[in-house]
């Protein structure tokens, strides 16, 4: 089975722009979670989607949003980018809903905001 | 507050040594994950456990629910084990992972 894929792998944007990141889960996985990793804050949970519905959300502003399609692929959008949004964004898929299931991580999208 | 603490933050050892990384958490959990992150960012899930002990190859993970503590052990360490190891807890009543700050392990040949 193919692993979790994320596109693009690298992205450079300027402040005020918006960005959309994509995540394709492992075939048969219905849950997709998104995480932000920065040197200062480490890994933090953004949100989880299961069956096209957002099930859980972390402590991030409303500029961070996402969605999930019927084929379980997920997108994450960040509007009005700030310098502090520079980070590695990881998605992870799992068979079942929630974090008490093995998470399979993608390679990440490294976002740089100038 | 739901918190996860790891120790040590950095660990350097010689090839062949027995390695222990510790993870403690603040309140009751329903599950704990151990993850491995190599340079470049990719994360691999090593273990998920809610009680007892799990073993996979040279890696062993244990958890003591009463003491709110988990350990990851590596036997016969090898330079390819060099990576950042992260524990992440699922606190009871919460449906998200809370991560420790990671332990950077370097194994010298």
Short mmCIF file of C-alpha atoms in Angstrom, two decimals:
data_model
loop_
_atom_site.label_atom_id
_atom_site.label_comp_id
_atom_site.label_asym_id
_atom_site.label_seq_id
_atom_site.Cartn_x
_atom_site.Cartn_y
_atom_site.Cartn_z
CA UNK A 1 0.00 0.00 0.00
CA UNK A 2 1.19 3.49 -0.75
CA UNK A 3 1.93 5.64 2.28
CA UNK A 4 0.52 9.01 3.22
CA UNK A 5 1.43 11.65 0.67
CA UNK A 6 1.52 15.40 1.11
CA UNK A 7 1.81 18.10 -1.51
CA UNK A 8 3.59 20.33 -1.98
CA UNK A 9 6.69 19.35 0.00
CA UNK A 10 8.05 22.89 0.17
CA UNK A 11 6.33 26.21 -0.08
CA UNK A 12 7.41 29.83 0.22
CA UNK A 13 4.78 32.52 0.75
CA UNK A 14 4.71 36.12 1.90
CA UNK A 15 2.80 37.62 4.81
CA UNK A 16 -0.87 38.17 4.10
CA UNK A 17 -1.14 35.47 1.45
CA UNK A 18 -3.10 32.28 1.90
CA UNK A 19 -1.98 28.70 1.34
CA UNK A 20 -3.60 25.32 0.78
CA UNK A 21 -1.85 22.07 1.67
CA UNK A 22 -3.01 18.65 0.57
CA UNK A 23 -2.87 15.24 2.22
CA UNK A 24 -3.77 11.88 0.69
CA UNK A 25 -4.20 9.16 3.33
CA UNK A 26 -3.42 5.48 3.05
CA UNK A 27 -6.14 3.69 1.11
CA UNK A 28 -8.90 2.61 3.47
CA UNK A 29 -8.02 5.13 6.17
CA UNK A 30 -10.89 7.44 6.99
CA UNK A 31 -9.28 9.67 9.61
CA UNK A 32 -6.86 12.45 8.76
CA UNK A 33 -5.23 14.62 11.41
CA UNK A 34 -3.09 17.69 10.88
CA UNK A 35 -0.17 18.85 13.03
CA UNK A 36 2.11 21.86 13.11
CA UNK A 37 5.75 21.49 14.13
CA UNK A 38 7.94 24.47 15.01
CA UNK A 39 11.28 24.65 16.83
CA UNK A 40 9.73 26.68 19.64
CA UNK A 41 6.43 24.91 20.24
CA UNK A 42 7.23 21.43 18.98
CA UNK A 43 4.40 19.34 17.59
CA UNK A 44 0.87 20.62 18.09
CA UNK A 45 -2.46 19.20 17.02
CA UNK A 46 -4.44 21.29 14.54
CA UNK A 47 -7.55 19.26 13.73
CA UNK A 48 -8.91 15.86 12.80
CA UNK A 49 -11.32 14.93 10.04
CA UNK A 50 -13.27 11.72 9.85
CA UNK A 51 -15.88 10.91 7.23
CA UNK A 52 -15.73 14.47 5.85
CA UNK A 53 -16.50 16.05 9.23
CA UNK A 54 -14.16 17.91 11.57
CA UNK A 55 -14.18 15.88 14.78
CA UNK A 56 -11.63 17.68 16.92
CA UNK A 57 -9.80 20.97 16.84
CA UNK A 58 -6.67 22.23 18.57
CA UNK A 59 -5.98 25.70 19.93
CA UNK A 60 -5.31 27.54 16.70
CA UNK A 61 -6.95 30.69 15.35
CA UNK A 62 -9.74 30.58 12.80
CA UNK A 63 -7.22 31.38 10.04
CA UNK A 64 -6.45 27.68 10.08
CA UNK A 65 -9.16 25.60 8.47
CA UNK A 66 -9.52 22.35 6.66
CA UNK A 67 -11.81 19.97 4.91
CA UNK A 68 -12.02 16.36 3.89
CA UNK A 69 -13.39 14.97 0.67
CA UNK A 70 -15.43 11.83 0.08
CA UNK A 71 -12.27 9.92 -0.94
CA UNK A 72 -10.74 10.85 2.48
CA UNK A 73 -8.21 13.23 0.96
CA UNK A 74 -7.86 16.32 3.09
CA UNK A 75 -6.80 19.89 2.57
CA UNK A 76 -5.64 22.45 5.09
CA UNK A 77 -5.90 26.17 4.45
CA UNK A 78 -4.17 29.02 6.23
CA UNK A 79 -5.38 32.49 5.41
CA UNK A 80 -3.63 35.82 6.03
CA UNK A 81 -0.27 34.19 6.66
CA UNK A 82 1.93 35.47 9.48
CA UNK A 83 5.66 34.98 9.97
CA UNK A 84 4.91 32.66 12.88
CA UNK A 85 3.09 30.26 10.58
CA UNK A 86 6.43 29.12 9.19
CA UNK A 87 6.54 25.47 10.18
CA UNK A 88 6.51 21.87 9.09
CA UNK A 89 2.91 20.79 8.59
CA UNK A 90 2.32 17.09 8.96
CA UNK A 91 -0.74 15.04 8.33
CA UNK A 92 -1.39 11.56 9.64
CA UNK A 93 -4.01 9.02 8.72
CA UNK A 94 -5.54 6.17 10.68
CA UNK A 95 -8.19 3.56 10.15
CA UNK A 96 -10.35 4.57 13.07
CA UNK A 97 -11.39 7.91 14.39
CA UNK A 98 -9.40 9.54 17.16
CA UNK A 99 -5.81 9.45 18.40
CA UNK A 100 -6.06 6.05 20.10
CA UNK A 101 -5.23 4.35 16.84
CA UNK A 102 -1.86 4.00 15.15
CA UNK A 103 -1.06 7.17 13.25
CA UNK A 104 0.68 6.97 9.86
CA UNK A 105 2.45 10.21 9.10
CA UNK A 106 3.16 11.85 5.77
CA UNK A 107 6.52 13.45 4.93
CA UNK A 108 5.24 16.93 5.70
CA UNK A 109 5.02 20.26 3.92
CA UNK A 110 7.62 22.80 4.95
CA UNK A 111 6.06 26.27 4.78
CA UNK A 112 8.21 29.38 4.91
CA UNK A 113 6.50 32.74 5.31
CA UNK A 114 8.59 35.77 4.35
CA UNK B 1 -3.23 20.93 32.62
CA UNK B 2 -2.43 18.11 30.23
CA UNK B 3 1.35 18.00 29.93
CA UNK B 4 3.96 15.57 28.68
CA UNK B 5 7.60 15.77 29.74
CA UNK B 6 10.51 13.86 28.24
CA UNK B 7 14.00 13.29 29.51
CA UNK B 8 16.74 13.64 28.59
CA UNK B 9 16.38 16.29 25.88
CA UNK B 10 19.64 15.18 24.28
CA UNK B 11 21.44 11.88 24.55
CA UNK B 12 24.72 10.82 22.97
CA UNK B 13 25.95 7.25 23.28
CA UNK B 14 28.34 4.79 21.71
CA UNK B 15 27.22 2.05 19.37
CA UNK B 16 26.09 -1.00 21.31
CA UNK B 17 24.95 0.83 24.43
CA UNK B 18 21.55 0.29 26.05
CA UNK B 19 19.43 3.41 25.68
CA UNK B 20 16.53 4.60 27.85
CA UNK B 21 14.29 7.58 27.09
CA UNK B 22 11.70 8.62 29.64
CA UNK B 23 8.26 10.17 29.31
CA UNK B 24 6.03 11.37 32.15
CA UNK B 25 2.57 12.85 31.95
CA UNK B 26 0.41 14.91 34.26
CA UNK B 27 -2.96 13.14 34.50
CA UNK B 28 -4.69 9.96 33.38
CA UNK B 29 -4.33 8.86 29.80
CA UNK B 30 -6.06 6.39 27.54
CA UNK B 31 -3.05 5.73 25.30
CA UNK B 32 0.55 6.75 24.75
CA UNK B 33 2.47 6.80 21.48
CA UNK B 34 6.20 6.61 20.82
CA UNK B 35 7.30 8.19 17.55
CA UNK B 36 10.61 8.43 15.71
CA UNK B 37 11.53 11.43 13.58
CA UNK B 38 14.55 11.38 11.28
CA UNK B 39 16.28 14.45 9.83
CA UNK B 40 14.10 15.75 7.02
CA UNK B 41 10.98 15.48 9.13
CA UNK B 42 9.34 12.14 8.43
CA UNK B 43 7.71 10.58 11.50
CA UNK B 44 7.28 6.87 12.07
CA UNK B 45 5.00 5.43 14.71
CA UNK B 46 6.96 2.95 16.85
CA UNK B 47 4.47 1.91 19.52
CA UNK B 48 1.05 2.68 20.87
CA UNK B 49 0.34 1.32 24.32
CA UNK B 50 -2.12 1.73 27.16
CA UNK B 51 -0.63 -0.77 29.61
CA UNK B 52 2.27 -3.14 30.12
CA UNK B 53 5.06 -3.60 27.64
CA UNK B 54 5.57 -3.97 23.90
CA UNK B 55 8.64 -5.14 21.98
CA UNK B 56 9.61 -4.82 18.35
CA UNK B 57 13.07 -5.93 17.37
CA UNK B 58 15.58 -4.03 19.50
CA UNK B 59 12.97 -1.57 20.76
CA UNK B 60 10.97 -2.02 23.95
CA UNK B 61 8.31 0.32 25.31
CA UNK B 62 6.88 0.11 28.81
CA UNK B 63 4.22 2.07 30.63
CA UNK B 64 3.34 2.36 34.33
CA UNK B 65 -0.14 3.80 34.58
CA UNK B 66 -0.01 4.36 38.36
CA UNK B 67 3.25 6.29 38.16
CA UNK B 68 2.22 8.14 34.97
CA UNK B 69 5.46 7.18 33.30
CA UNK B 70 6.60 5.43 30.14
CA UNK B 71 10.03 4.43 28.89
CA UNK B 72 11.46 3.58 25.49
CA UNK B 73 14.48 1.29 25.51
CA UNK B 74 16.84 0.51 22.65
CA UNK B 75 19.11 -2.50 23.03
CA UNK B 76 22.39 -2.84 21.11
CA UNK B 77 22.07 0.70 19.76
CA UNK B 78 23.29 1.46 16.24
CA UNK B 79 24.11 4.72 14.44
CA UNK B 80 20.95 4.30 12.34
CA UNK B 81 18.96 4.69 15.57
CA UNK B 82 20.05 8.34 15.63
CA UNK B 83 16.84 10.36 15.48
CA UNK B 84 14.46 12.39 17.59
CA UNK B 85 12.14 10.25 19.71
CA UNK B 86 8.82 11.77 20.71
CA UNK B 87 6.20 10.53 23.11
CA UNK B 88 2.61 11.66 22.74
CA UNK B 89 -0.27 11.12 25.15
CA UNK B 90 -4.00 10.84 24.66
CA UNK B 91 -5.43 12.29 27.85
CA UNK B 92 -8.70 10.86 29.14
CA UNK B 93 -11.63 12.85 27.87
CA UNK B 94 -9.57 14.47 25.12
CA UNK B 95 -9.45 13.37 21.52
CA UNK B 96 -6.06 14.70 20.48
CA UNK B 97 -2.38 13.91 20.88
CA UNK B 98 -0.32 16.04 23.26
CA UNK B 99 3.37 15.76 22.45
CA UNK B 100 6.51 15.82 24.52
CA UNK B 101 9.33 18.06 23.39
CA UNK B 102 11.35 15.14 21.99
CA UNK B 103 14.67 13.50 22.81
CA UNK B 104 17.47 13.89 20.30
CA UNK B 105 19.48 10.65 20.26
CA UNK B 106 22.91 10.41 18.63
CA UNK B 107 24.67 7.06 18.42
CA UNK B 108 28.35 7.27 17.53
CA UNK B 109 30.12 4.37 15.81
#
